[in-house]
JSON list of C-alpha atoms in Angstrom, two decimals:
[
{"chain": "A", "resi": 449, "resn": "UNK", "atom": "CA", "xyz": [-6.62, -5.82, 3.52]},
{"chain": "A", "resi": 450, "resn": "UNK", "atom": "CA", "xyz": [-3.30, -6.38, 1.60]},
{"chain": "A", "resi": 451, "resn": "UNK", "atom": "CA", "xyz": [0.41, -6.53, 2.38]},
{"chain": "A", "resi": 452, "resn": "UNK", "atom": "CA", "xyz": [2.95, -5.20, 0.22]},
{"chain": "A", "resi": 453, "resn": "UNK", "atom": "CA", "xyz": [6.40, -7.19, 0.76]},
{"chain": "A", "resi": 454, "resn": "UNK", "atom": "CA", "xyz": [9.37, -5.37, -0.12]},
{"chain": "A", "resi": 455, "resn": "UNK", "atom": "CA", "xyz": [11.74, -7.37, -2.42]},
{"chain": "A", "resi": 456, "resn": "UNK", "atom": "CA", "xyz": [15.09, -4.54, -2.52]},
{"chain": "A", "resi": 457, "resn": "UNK", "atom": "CA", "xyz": [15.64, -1.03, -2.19]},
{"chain": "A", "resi": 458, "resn": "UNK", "atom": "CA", "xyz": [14.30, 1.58, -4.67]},
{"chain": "A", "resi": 459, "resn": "UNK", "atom": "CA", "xyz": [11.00, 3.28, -5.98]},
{"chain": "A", "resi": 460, "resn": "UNK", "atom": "CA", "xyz": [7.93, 1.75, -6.98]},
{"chain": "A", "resi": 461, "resn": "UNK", "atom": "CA", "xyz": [4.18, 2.17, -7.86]},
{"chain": "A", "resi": 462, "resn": "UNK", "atom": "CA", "xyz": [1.60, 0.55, -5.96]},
{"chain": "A", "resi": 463, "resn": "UNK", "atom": "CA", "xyz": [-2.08, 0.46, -7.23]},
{"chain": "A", "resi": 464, "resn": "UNK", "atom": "CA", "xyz": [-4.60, -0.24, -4.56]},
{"chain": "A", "resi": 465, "resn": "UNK", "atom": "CA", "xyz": [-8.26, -1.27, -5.83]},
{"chain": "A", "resi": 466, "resn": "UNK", "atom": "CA", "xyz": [-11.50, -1.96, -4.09]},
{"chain": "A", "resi": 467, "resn": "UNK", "atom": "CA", "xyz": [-13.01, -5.39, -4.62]},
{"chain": "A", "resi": 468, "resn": "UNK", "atom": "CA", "xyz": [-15.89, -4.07, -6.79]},
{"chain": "A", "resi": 469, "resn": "UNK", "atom": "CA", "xyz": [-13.63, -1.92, -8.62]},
{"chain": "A", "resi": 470, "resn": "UNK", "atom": "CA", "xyz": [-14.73, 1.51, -8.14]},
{"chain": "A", "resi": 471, "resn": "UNK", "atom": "CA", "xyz": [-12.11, 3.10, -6.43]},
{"chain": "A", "resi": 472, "resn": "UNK", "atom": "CA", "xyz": [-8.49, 2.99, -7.37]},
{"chain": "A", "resi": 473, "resn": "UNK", "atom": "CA", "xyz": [-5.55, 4.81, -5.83]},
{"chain": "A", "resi": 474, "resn": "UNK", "atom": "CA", "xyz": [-2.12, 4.75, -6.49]},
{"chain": "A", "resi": 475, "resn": "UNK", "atom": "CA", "xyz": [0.81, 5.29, -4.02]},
{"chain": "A", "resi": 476, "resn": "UNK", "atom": "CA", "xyz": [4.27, 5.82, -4.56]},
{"chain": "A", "resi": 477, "resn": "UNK", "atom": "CA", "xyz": [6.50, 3.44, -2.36]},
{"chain": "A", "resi": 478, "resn": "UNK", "atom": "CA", "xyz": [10.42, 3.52, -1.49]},
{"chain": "A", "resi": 479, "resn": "UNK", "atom": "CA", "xyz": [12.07, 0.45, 0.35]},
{"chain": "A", "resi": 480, "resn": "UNK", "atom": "CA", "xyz": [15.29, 1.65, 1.91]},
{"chain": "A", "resi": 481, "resn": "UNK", "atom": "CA", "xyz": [17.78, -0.79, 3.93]},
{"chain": "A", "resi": 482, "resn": "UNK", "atom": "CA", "xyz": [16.82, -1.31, 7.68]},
{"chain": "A", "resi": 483, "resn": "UNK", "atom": "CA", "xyz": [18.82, 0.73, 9.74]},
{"chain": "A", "resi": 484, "resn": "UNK", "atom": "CA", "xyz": [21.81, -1.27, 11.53]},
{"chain": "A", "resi": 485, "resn": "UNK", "atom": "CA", "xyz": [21.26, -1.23, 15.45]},
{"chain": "A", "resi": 486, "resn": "UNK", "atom": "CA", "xyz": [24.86, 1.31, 15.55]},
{"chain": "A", "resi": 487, "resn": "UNK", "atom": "CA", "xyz": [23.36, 3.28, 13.60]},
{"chain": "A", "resi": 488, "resn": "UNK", "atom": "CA", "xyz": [20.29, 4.88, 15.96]},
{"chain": "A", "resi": 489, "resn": "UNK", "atom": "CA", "xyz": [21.08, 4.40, 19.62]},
{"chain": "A", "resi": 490, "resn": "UNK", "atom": "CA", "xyz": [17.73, 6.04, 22.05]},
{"chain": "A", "resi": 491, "resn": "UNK", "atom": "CA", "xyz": [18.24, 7.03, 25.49]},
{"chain": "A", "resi": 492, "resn": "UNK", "atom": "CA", "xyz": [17.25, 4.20, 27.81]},
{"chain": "A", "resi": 493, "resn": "UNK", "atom": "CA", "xyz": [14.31, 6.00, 29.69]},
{"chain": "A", "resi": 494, "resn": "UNK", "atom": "CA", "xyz": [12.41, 5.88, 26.40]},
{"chain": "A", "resi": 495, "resn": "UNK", "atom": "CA", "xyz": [10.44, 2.84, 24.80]},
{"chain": "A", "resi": 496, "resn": "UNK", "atom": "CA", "xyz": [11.17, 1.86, 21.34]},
{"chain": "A", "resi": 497, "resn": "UNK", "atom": "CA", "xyz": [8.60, -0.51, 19.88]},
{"chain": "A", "resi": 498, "resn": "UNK", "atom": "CA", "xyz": [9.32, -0.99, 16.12]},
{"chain": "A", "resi": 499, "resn": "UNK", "atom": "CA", "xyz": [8.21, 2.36, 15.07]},
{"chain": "A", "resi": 500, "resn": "UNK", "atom": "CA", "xyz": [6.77, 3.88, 17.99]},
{"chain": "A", "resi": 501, "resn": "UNK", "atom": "CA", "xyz": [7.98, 5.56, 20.97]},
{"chain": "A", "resi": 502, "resn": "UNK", "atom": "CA", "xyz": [6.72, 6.47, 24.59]},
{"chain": "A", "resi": 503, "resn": "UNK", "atom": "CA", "xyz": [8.47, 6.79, 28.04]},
{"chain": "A", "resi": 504, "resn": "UNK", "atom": "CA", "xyz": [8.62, 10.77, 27.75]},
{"chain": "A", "resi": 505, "resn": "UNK", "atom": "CA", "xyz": [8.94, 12.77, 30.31]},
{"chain": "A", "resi": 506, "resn": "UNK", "atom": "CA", "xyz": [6.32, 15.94, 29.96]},
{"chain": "A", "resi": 507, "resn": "UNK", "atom": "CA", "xyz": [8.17, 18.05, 32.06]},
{"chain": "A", "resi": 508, "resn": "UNK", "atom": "CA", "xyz": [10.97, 17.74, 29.87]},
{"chain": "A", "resi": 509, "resn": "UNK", "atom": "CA", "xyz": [9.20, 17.37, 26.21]},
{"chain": "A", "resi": 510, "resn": "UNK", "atom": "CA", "xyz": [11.29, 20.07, 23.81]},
{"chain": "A", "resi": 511, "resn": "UNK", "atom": "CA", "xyz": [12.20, 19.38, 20.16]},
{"chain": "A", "resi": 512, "resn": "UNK", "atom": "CA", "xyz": [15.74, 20.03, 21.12]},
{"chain": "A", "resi": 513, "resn": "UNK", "atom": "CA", "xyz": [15.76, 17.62, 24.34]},
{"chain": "A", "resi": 514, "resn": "UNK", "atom": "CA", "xyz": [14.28, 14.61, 22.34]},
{"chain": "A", "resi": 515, "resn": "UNK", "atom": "CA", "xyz": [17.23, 15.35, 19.98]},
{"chain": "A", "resi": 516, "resn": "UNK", "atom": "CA", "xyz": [19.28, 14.79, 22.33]},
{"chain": "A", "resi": 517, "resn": "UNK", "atom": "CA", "xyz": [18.08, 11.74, 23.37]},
{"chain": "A", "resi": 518, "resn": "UNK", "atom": "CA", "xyz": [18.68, 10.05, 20.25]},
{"chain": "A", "resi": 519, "resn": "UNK", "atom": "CA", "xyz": [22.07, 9.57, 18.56]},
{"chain": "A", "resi": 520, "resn": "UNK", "atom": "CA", "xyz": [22.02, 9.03, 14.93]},
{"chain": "A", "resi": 521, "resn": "UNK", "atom": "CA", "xyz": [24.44, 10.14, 12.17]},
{"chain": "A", "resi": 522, "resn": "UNK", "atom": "CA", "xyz": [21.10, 11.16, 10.31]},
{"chain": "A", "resi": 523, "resn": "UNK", "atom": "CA", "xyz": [19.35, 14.10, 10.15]},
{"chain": "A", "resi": 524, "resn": "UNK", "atom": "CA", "xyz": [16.84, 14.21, 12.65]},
{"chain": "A", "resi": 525, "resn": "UNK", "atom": "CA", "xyz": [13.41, 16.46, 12.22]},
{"chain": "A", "resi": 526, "resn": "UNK", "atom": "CA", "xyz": [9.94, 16.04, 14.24]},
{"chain": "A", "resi": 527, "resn": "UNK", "atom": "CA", "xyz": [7.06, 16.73, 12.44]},
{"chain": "A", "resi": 528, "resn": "UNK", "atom": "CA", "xyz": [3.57, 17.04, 14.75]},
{"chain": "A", "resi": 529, "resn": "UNK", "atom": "CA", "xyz": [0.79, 15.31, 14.11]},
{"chain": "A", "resi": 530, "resn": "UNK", "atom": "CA", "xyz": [-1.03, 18.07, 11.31]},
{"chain": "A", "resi": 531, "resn": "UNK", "atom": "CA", "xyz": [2.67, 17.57, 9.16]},
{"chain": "A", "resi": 532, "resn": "UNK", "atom": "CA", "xyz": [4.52, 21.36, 10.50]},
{"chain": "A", "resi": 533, "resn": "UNK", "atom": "CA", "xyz": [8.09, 20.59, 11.01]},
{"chain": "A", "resi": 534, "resn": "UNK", "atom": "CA", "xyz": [9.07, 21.77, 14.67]},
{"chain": "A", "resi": 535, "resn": "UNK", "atom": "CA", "xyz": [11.70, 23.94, 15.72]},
{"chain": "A", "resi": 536, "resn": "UNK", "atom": "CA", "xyz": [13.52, 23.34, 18.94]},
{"chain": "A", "resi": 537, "resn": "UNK", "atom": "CA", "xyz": [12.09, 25.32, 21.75]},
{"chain": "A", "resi": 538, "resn": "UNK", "atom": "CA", "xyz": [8.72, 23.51, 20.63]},
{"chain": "A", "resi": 539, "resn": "UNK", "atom": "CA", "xyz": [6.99, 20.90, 22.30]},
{"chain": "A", "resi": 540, "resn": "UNK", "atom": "CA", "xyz": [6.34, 17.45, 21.03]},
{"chain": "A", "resi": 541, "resn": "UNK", "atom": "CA", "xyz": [2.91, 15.12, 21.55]},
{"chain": "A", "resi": 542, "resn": "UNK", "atom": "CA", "xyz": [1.40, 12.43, 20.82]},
{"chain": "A", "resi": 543, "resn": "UNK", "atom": "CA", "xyz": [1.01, 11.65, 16.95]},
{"chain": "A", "resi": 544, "resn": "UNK", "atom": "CA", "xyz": [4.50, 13.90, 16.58]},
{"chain": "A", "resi": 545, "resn": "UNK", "atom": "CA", "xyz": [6.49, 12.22, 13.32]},
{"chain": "A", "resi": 546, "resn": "UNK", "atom": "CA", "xyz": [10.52, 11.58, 14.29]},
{"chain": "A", "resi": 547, "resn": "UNK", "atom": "CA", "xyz": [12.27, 11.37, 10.80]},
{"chain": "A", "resi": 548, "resn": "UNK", "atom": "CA", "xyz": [15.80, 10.09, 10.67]},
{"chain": "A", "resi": 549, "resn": "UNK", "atom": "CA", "xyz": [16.68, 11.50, 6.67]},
{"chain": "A", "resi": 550, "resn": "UNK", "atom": "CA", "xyz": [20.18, 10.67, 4.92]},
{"chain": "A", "resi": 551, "resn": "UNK", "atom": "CA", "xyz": [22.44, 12.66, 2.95]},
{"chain": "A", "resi": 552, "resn": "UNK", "atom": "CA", "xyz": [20.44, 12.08, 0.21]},
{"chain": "A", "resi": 553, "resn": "UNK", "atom": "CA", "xyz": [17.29, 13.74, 1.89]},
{"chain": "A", "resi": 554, "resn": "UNK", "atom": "CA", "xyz": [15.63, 9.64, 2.22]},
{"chain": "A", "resi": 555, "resn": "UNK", "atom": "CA", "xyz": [13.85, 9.53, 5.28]},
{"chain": "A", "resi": 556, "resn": "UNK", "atom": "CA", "xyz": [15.52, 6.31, 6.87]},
{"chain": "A", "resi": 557, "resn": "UNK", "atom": "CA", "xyz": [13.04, 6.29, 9.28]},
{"chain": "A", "resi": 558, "resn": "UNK", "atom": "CA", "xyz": [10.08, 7.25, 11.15]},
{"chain": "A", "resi": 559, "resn": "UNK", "atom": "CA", "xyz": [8.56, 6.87, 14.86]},
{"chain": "A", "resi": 560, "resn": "UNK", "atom": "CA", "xyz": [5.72, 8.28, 15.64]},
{"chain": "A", "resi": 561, "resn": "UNK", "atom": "CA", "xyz": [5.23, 9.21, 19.32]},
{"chain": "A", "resi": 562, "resn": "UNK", "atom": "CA", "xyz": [3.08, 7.97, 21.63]},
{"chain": "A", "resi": 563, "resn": "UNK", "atom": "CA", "xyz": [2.69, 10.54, 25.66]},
{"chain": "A", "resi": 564, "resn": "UNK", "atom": "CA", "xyz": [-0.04, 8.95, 27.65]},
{"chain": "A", "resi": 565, "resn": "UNK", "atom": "CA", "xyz": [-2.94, 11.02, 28.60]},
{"chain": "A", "resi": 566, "resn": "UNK", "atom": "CA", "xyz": [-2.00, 13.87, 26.19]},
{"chain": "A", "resi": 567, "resn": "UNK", "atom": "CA", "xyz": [-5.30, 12.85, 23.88]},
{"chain": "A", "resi": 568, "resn": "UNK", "atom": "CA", "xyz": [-5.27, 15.97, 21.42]},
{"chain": "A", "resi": 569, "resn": "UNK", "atom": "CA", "xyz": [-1.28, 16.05, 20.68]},
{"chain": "A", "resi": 570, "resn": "UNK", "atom": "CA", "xyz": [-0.22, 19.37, 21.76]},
{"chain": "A", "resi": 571, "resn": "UNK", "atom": "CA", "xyz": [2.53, 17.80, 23.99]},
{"chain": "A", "resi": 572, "resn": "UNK", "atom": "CA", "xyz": [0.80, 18.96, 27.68]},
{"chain": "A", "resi": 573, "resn": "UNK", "atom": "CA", "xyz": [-1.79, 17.39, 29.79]},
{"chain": "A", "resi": 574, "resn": "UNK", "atom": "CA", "xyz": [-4.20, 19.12, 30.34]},
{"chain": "A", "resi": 575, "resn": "UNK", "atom": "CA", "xyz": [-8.23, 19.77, 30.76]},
{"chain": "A", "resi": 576, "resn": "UNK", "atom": "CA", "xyz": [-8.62, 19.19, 26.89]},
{"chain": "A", "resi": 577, "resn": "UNK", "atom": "CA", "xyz": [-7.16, 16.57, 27.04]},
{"chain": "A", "resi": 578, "resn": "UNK", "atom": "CA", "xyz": [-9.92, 15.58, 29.32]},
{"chain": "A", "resi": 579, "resn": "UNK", "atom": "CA", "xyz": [-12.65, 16.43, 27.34]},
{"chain": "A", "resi": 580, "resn": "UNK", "atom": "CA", "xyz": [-11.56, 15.12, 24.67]},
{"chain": "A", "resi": 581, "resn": "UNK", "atom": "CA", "xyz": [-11.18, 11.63, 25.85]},
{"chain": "A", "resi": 582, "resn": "UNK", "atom": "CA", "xyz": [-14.62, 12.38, 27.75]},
{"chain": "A", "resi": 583, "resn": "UNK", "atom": "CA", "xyz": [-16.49, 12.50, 23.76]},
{"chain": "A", "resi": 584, "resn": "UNK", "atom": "CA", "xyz": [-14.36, 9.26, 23.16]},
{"chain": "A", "resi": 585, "resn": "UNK", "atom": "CA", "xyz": [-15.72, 7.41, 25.94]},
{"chain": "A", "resi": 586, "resn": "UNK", "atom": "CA", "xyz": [-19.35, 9.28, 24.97]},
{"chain": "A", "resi": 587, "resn": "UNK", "atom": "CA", "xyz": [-18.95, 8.17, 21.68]},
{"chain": "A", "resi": 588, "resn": "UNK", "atom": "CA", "xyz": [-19.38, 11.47, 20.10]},
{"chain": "A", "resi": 589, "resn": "UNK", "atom": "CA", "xyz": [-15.81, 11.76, 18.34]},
{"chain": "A", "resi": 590, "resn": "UNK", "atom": "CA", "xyz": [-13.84, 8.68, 18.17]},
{"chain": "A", "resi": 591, "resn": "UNK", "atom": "CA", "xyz": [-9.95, 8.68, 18.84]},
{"chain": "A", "resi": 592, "resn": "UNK", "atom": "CA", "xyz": [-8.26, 6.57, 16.84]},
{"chain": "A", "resi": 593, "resn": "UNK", "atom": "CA", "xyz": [-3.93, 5.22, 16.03]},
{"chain": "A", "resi": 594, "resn": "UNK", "atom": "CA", "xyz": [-1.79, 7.07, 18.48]},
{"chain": "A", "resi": 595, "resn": "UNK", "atom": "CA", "xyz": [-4.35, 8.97, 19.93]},
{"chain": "A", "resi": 596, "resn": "UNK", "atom": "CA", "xyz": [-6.19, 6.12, 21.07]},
{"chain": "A", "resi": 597, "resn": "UNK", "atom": "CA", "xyz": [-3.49, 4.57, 22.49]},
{"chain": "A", "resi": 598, "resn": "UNK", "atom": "CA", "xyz": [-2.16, 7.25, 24.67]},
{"chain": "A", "resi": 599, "resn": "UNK", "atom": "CA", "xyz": [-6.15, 8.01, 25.97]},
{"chain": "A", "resi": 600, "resn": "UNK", "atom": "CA", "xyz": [-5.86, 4.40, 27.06]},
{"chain": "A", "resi": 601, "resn": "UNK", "atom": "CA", "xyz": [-3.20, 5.44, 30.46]},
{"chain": "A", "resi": 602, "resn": "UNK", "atom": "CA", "xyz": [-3.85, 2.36, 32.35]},
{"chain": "A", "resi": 603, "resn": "UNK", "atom": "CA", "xyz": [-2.12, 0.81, 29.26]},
{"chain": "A", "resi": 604, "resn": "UNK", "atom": "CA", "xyz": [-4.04, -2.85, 29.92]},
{"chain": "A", "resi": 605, "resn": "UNK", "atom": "CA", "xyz": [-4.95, -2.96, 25.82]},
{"chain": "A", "resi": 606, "resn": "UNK", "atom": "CA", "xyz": [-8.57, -1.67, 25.95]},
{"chain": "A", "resi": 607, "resn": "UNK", "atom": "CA", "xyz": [-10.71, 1.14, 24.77]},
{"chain": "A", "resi": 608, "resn": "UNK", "atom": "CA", "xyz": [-10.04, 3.94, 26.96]},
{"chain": "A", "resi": 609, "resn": "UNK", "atom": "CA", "xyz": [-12.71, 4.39, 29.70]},
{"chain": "A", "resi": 610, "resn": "UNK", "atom": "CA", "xyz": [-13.81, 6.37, 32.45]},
{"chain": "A", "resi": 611, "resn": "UNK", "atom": "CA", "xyz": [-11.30, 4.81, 34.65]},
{"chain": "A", "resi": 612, "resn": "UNK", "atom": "CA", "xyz": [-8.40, 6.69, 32.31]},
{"chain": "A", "resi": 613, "resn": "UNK", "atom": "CA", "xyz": [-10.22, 9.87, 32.28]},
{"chain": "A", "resi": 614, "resn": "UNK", "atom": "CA", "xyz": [-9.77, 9.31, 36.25]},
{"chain": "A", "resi": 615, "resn": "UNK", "atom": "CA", "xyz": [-6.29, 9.34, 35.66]},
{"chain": "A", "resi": 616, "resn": "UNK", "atom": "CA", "xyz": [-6.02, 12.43, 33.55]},
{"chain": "A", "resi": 617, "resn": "UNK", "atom": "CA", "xyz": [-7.88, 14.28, 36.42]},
{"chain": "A", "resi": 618, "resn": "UNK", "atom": "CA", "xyz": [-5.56, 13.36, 38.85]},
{"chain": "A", "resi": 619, "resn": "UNK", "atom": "CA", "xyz": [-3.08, 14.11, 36.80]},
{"chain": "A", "resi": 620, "resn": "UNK", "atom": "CA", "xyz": [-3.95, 17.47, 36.13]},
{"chain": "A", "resi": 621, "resn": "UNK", "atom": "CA", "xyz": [-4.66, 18.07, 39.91]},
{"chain": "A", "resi": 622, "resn": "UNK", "atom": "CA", "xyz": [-1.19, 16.91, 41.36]},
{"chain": "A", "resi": 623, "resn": "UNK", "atom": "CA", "xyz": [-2.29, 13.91, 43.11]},
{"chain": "A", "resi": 624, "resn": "UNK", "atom": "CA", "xyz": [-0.77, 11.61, 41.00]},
{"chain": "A", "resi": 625, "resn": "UNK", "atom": "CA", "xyz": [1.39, 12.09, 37.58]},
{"chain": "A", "resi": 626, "resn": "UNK", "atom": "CA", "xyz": [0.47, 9.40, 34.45]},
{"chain": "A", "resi": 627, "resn": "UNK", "atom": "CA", "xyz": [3.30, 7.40, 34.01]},
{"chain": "A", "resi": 628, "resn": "UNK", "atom": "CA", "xyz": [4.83, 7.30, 30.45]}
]
């Protein structure tokens, strides 16, 4: 594991290489300037952790109303989790890309979104959502990033279990709503 430490803005190369030398890649990097706190201001029922954001209401979970939770003089477009860009009357899940893009067409920034118990990241909760944290916890297909996080609903830092697949059920029976 490396770091790569940005010394100022622009466009570089970045050649990443196994130890033993067989495999080589090469990304293309851009450092922009770190946005200025006036310059993104989010609605204060969501959570904003560096680049990551939860607190979303699922009733509520439209392109066009997260858009209006954030003001920005950028650009804003929401990508899901597979890379389509969204239109407004779509819903948003978990591993959904917010972009914040410039004049220019230089994504500023990026958050990537984070709704408890919504596993698969079509933006509902739901009986797949269900079984698909039920092969996590069977170990037959591993969640992993976002998706891992938001199948862990009792949010105390550990691999989801059947404890948070108890919470999806009652979820998706009424009894008691996951808390974002």
């Amino acid at each position: 594991m490396g770091y790569i430490i940005a010394l100022g803005e622009g466009t570089t190369t970045v050649t990443v290489r196994t130890e033993d030398g067989d495999i080589t890649k090469e990304i293309q990097v851009t450092v922009v300037p770190r946005l200025q706190e006036d310059e993104i201001i989010f609605d204060s029922s969501l959570n904003v952790n560096q680049s990551e954001i939860s607190g979303i209401d699922i009733n509520t979970n439209t392109i066009e109303h997260m858009k209006q939770m954030i003001q920005t003089k950028y650009v804003i477009e929401i990508y899901d989790y597979n890379g389509q860009k969204l239109a407004d009357d779509d819903l948003f899940g978990t591993g959904c890309k917010i972009r914040l893009i410039d004049e220019n067409n230089i994504i500023k920034m990026e958050y990537e979104v984070v709704v408890y118990g919504d596993v698969n990241g079509d933006g509902k909760i739901n009986s797949v959502d269900l079984l698909v944290l039920q092969r996590h916890i069977l170990e037959i297909e591993k969640l992993k990033g976002v998706f891992l996080k938001a199948g862990n609903i009792n949010k105390n830092g550990k691999n989801p279990s059947s404890l948070d697949s108890l919470l999806i059920q009652r979820h998706i029976l009424g009894l008691k709503m996951i808390e974002q």
